[in-house]
Structures are given as C-alpha cells and as structure tokens.
Amino acid sequence: MTSGVGQGQQQESLHPNYYGQLALGTCLGLKLAQSPGNHSCVNKAGAGPRDMHLRTAPSA
C-alpha cells in the first residue's frame, strides 16, 4: 500500500512490480499459444510468476 505522499507513489501505485510483470508475460505467452477461447490466467498462493497457468472459463 502506498501513501501517495512520496514522489511517484500515486502514479505508480497500480503498476505491477517485477514479479507482476513476469506473471503478466507468462500469461500472455500462454494465451498466445492457446486456441481461441475464454481462459483465465491463474496461480496458487505462494507459487512463483512462472507457475501461472490457463484455466478454461465456464461458459455463461
């Protein structure tokens, strides 16, 4: 959590950190390698960003 007081804190508060960027990159690569469809990128608590995997989202 940021206070918004320090320089750049408010502008950067919603940007992913290093590990968030790794997770996003892994998810993007997984999605691009999949056939079209509705997928969610998920991970288990405590697992690393490289452990992300796709789960087929239930159809509505």
Short mmCIF file of N, CA and C in Angstrom, two decimals:
data_model
loop_
_atom_site.label_atom_id
_atom_site.label_comp_id
_atom_site.label_asym_id
_atom_site.label_seq_id
_atom_site.Cartn_x
_atom_site.Cartn_y
_atom_site.Cartn_z
N MET A 1 0.85 -1.18 0.00
CA MET A 1 0.00 0.00 0.00
C MET A 1 0.89 1.23 0.00
N THR A 2 0.50 2.21 -0.77
CA THR A 2 1.26 3.45 -0.83
C THR A 2 0.47 4.57 -0.19
N SER A 3 1.20 5.54 0.32
CA SER A 3 0.56 6.67 0.97
C SER A 3 0.18 7.76 -0.02
N GLY A 4 0.82 7.77 -1.20
CA GLY A 4 0.56 8.82 -2.17
C GLY A 4 1.31 10.09 -1.88
N VAL A 5 2.13 10.08 -0.81
CA VAL A 5 2.85 11.27 -0.40
C VAL A 5 4.19 11.39 -1.13
N GLY A 6 4.88 10.28 -1.32
CA GLY A 6 6.21 10.30 -1.93
C GLY A 6 6.15 10.54 -3.43
N GLN A 7 7.26 10.98 -3.98
CA GLN A 7 7.34 11.25 -5.41
C GLN A 7 7.06 9.98 -6.21
N GLY A 8 6.12 10.04 -7.12
CA GLY A 8 5.80 8.92 -7.98
C GLY A 8 4.92 7.85 -7.38
N GLN A 9 4.65 7.90 -6.08
CA GLN A 9 3.86 6.83 -5.46
C GLN A 9 2.45 6.75 -6.03
N GLN A 10 1.81 7.88 -6.17
CA GLN A 10 0.42 7.85 -6.64
C GLN A 10 0.36 7.39 -8.09
N GLN A 11 1.27 7.86 -8.95
CA GLN A 11 1.24 7.47 -10.35
C GLN A 11 1.61 5.99 -10.53
N GLU A 12 2.46 5.47 -9.68
CA GLU A 12 2.96 4.10 -9.83
C GLU A 12 2.22 3.08 -8.98
N SER A 13 1.23 3.49 -8.22
CA SER A 13 0.60 2.58 -7.25
C SER A 13 -0.14 1.42 -7.90
N LEU A 14 -0.58 1.54 -9.14
CA LEU A 14 -1.32 0.47 -9.80
C LEU A 14 -0.47 -0.29 -10.81
N HIS A 15 0.78 0.05 -10.95
CA HIS A 15 1.66 -0.64 -11.89
C HIS A 15 2.18 -1.93 -11.25
N PRO A 16 2.24 -3.02 -12.03
CA PRO A 16 2.78 -4.26 -11.47
C PRO A 16 4.27 -4.13 -11.17
N ASN A 17 4.71 -4.79 -10.12
CA ASN A 17 6.14 -4.79 -9.80
C ASN A 17 6.85 -5.81 -10.69
N TYR A 18 8.10 -6.09 -10.40
CA TYR A 18 8.91 -7.02 -11.19
C TYR A 18 8.23 -8.37 -11.33
N TYR A 19 7.74 -8.92 -10.22
CA TYR A 19 7.11 -10.24 -10.24
C TYR A 19 5.76 -10.20 -10.96
N GLY A 20 5.06 -9.10 -10.83
CA GLY A 20 3.80 -8.95 -11.56
C GLY A 20 4.03 -8.90 -13.06
N GLN A 21 5.11 -8.24 -13.47
CA GLN A 21 5.45 -8.19 -14.90
C GLN A 21 5.80 -9.58 -15.42
N LEU A 22 6.54 -10.37 -14.62
CA LEU A 22 6.86 -11.74 -15.02
C LEU A 22 5.58 -12.56 -15.19
N ALA A 23 4.66 -12.43 -14.24
CA ALA A 23 3.40 -13.17 -14.31
C ALA A 23 2.60 -12.76 -15.53
N LEU A 24 2.53 -11.46 -15.81
CA LEU A 24 1.79 -11.00 -16.99
C LEU A 24 2.41 -11.52 -18.27
N GLY A 25 3.74 -11.53 -18.34
CA GLY A 25 4.42 -12.05 -19.52
C GLY A 25 4.16 -13.53 -19.71
N THR A 26 4.17 -14.29 -18.62
CA THR A 26 3.88 -15.72 -18.70
C THR A 26 2.45 -15.94 -19.18
N CYS A 27 1.51 -15.19 -18.64
CA CYS A 27 0.10 -15.32 -19.05
C CYS A 27 -0.09 -14.97 -20.52
N LEU A 28 0.55 -13.93 -20.97
CA LEU A 28 0.43 -13.53 -22.37
C LEU A 28 0.97 -14.63 -23.28
N GLY A 29 2.13 -15.19 -22.94
CA GLY A 29 2.70 -16.27 -23.73
C GLY A 29 1.80 -17.49 -23.77
N LEU A 30 1.22 -17.84 -22.63
CA LEU A 30 0.30 -18.98 -22.58
C LEU A 30 -0.93 -18.74 -23.44
N LYS A 31 -1.48 -17.55 -23.35
CA LYS A 31 -2.69 -17.22 -24.11
C LYS A 31 -2.40 -17.23 -25.61
N LEU A 32 -1.25 -16.71 -26.02
CA LEU A 32 -0.92 -16.69 -27.44
C LEU A 32 -0.70 -18.09 -28.00
N ALA A 33 -0.29 -19.02 -27.16
CA ALA A 33 -0.04 -20.40 -27.59
C ALA A 33 -1.33 -21.23 -27.62
N GLN A 34 -2.41 -20.74 -27.04
CA GLN A 34 -3.68 -21.48 -26.96
C GLN A 34 -4.56 -21.18 -28.16
N SER A 35 -5.48 -22.08 -28.42
CA SER A 35 -6.50 -21.81 -29.43
C SER A 35 -7.46 -20.76 -28.86
N PRO A 36 -8.19 -20.08 -29.73
CA PRO A 36 -9.11 -19.05 -29.23
C PRO A 36 -10.11 -19.63 -28.24
N GLY A 37 -10.50 -18.82 -27.30
CA GLY A 37 -11.47 -19.24 -26.29
C GLY A 37 -11.39 -18.33 -25.09
N ASN A 38 -12.23 -18.61 -24.12
CA ASN A 38 -12.30 -17.81 -22.90
C ASN A 38 -11.48 -18.51 -21.82
N HIS A 39 -10.34 -17.93 -21.47
CA HIS A 39 -9.45 -18.51 -20.47
C HIS A 39 -9.14 -17.50 -19.38
N SER A 40 -8.83 -18.01 -18.22
CA SER A 40 -8.36 -17.18 -17.11
C SER A 40 -6.95 -17.62 -16.78
N CYS A 41 -6.10 -16.67 -16.45
CA CYS A 41 -4.74 -16.98 -16.04
C CYS A 41 -4.75 -17.02 -14.51
N VAL A 42 -4.34 -18.15 -13.95
CA VAL A 42 -4.41 -18.34 -12.50
C VAL A 42 -3.10 -18.89 -11.96
N ASN A 43 -2.97 -18.86 -10.66
CA ASN A 43 -1.80 -19.38 -9.97
C ASN A 43 -2.23 -19.75 -8.55
N LYS A 44 -1.41 -20.54 -7.89
CA LYS A 44 -1.66 -20.90 -6.50
C LYS A 44 -0.93 -19.93 -5.58
N ALA A 45 -1.49 -19.65 -4.43
CA ALA A 45 -0.85 -18.77 -3.45
C ALA A 45 0.54 -19.30 -3.11
N GLY A 46 1.51 -18.42 -3.14
CA GLY A 46 2.88 -18.79 -2.80
C GLY A 46 3.69 -19.32 -3.97
N ALA A 47 3.04 -19.60 -5.11
CA ALA A 47 3.77 -20.07 -6.29
C ALA A 47 4.39 -18.87 -7.01
N GLY A 48 5.42 -19.12 -7.75
CA GLY A 48 6.11 -18.05 -8.46
C GLY A 48 5.40 -17.62 -9.73
N PRO A 49 5.83 -16.50 -10.30
CA PRO A 49 5.20 -15.97 -11.50
C PRO A 49 5.31 -16.91 -12.70
N ARG A 50 6.31 -17.74 -12.72
CA ARG A 50 6.48 -18.68 -13.84
C ARG A 50 5.56 -19.90 -13.70
N ASP A 51 4.84 -20.01 -12.60
CA ASP A 51 3.91 -21.12 -12.37
C ASP A 51 2.49 -20.80 -12.81
N MET A 52 2.30 -19.67 -13.47
CA MET A 52 0.97 -19.30 -13.96
C MET A 52 0.49 -20.35 -14.95
N HIS A 53 -0.82 -20.58 -15.01
CA HIS A 53 -1.39 -21.49 -16.00
C HIS A 53 -2.78 -21.01 -16.39
N LEU A 54 -3.25 -21.47 -17.54
CA LEU A 54 -4.56 -21.08 -18.02
C LEU A 54 -5.62 -22.06 -17.56
N ARG A 55 -6.77 -21.54 -17.25
CA ARG A 55 -7.93 -22.35 -16.90
C ARG A 55 -9.06 -21.92 -17.84
N THR A 56 -9.73 -22.87 -18.41
CA THR A 56 -10.86 -22.55 -19.28
C THR A 56 -11.99 -22.00 -18.44
N ALA A 57 -12.43 -20.83 -18.80
CA ALA A 57 -13.52 -20.17 -18.05
C ALA A 57 -14.85 -20.85 -18.40
N PRO A 58 -15.72 -21.01 -17.41
CA PRO A 58 -17.02 -21.62 -17.70
C PRO A 58 -17.84 -20.74 -18.64
N SER A 59 -18.55 -21.36 -19.53
CA SER A 59 -19.40 -20.58 -20.45
C SER A 59 -20.64 -20.09 -19.74
N ALA A 60 -21.07 -18.92 -20.14
CA ALA A 60 -22.22 -18.28 -19.48
C ALA A 60 -23.53 -18.83 -19.96
#
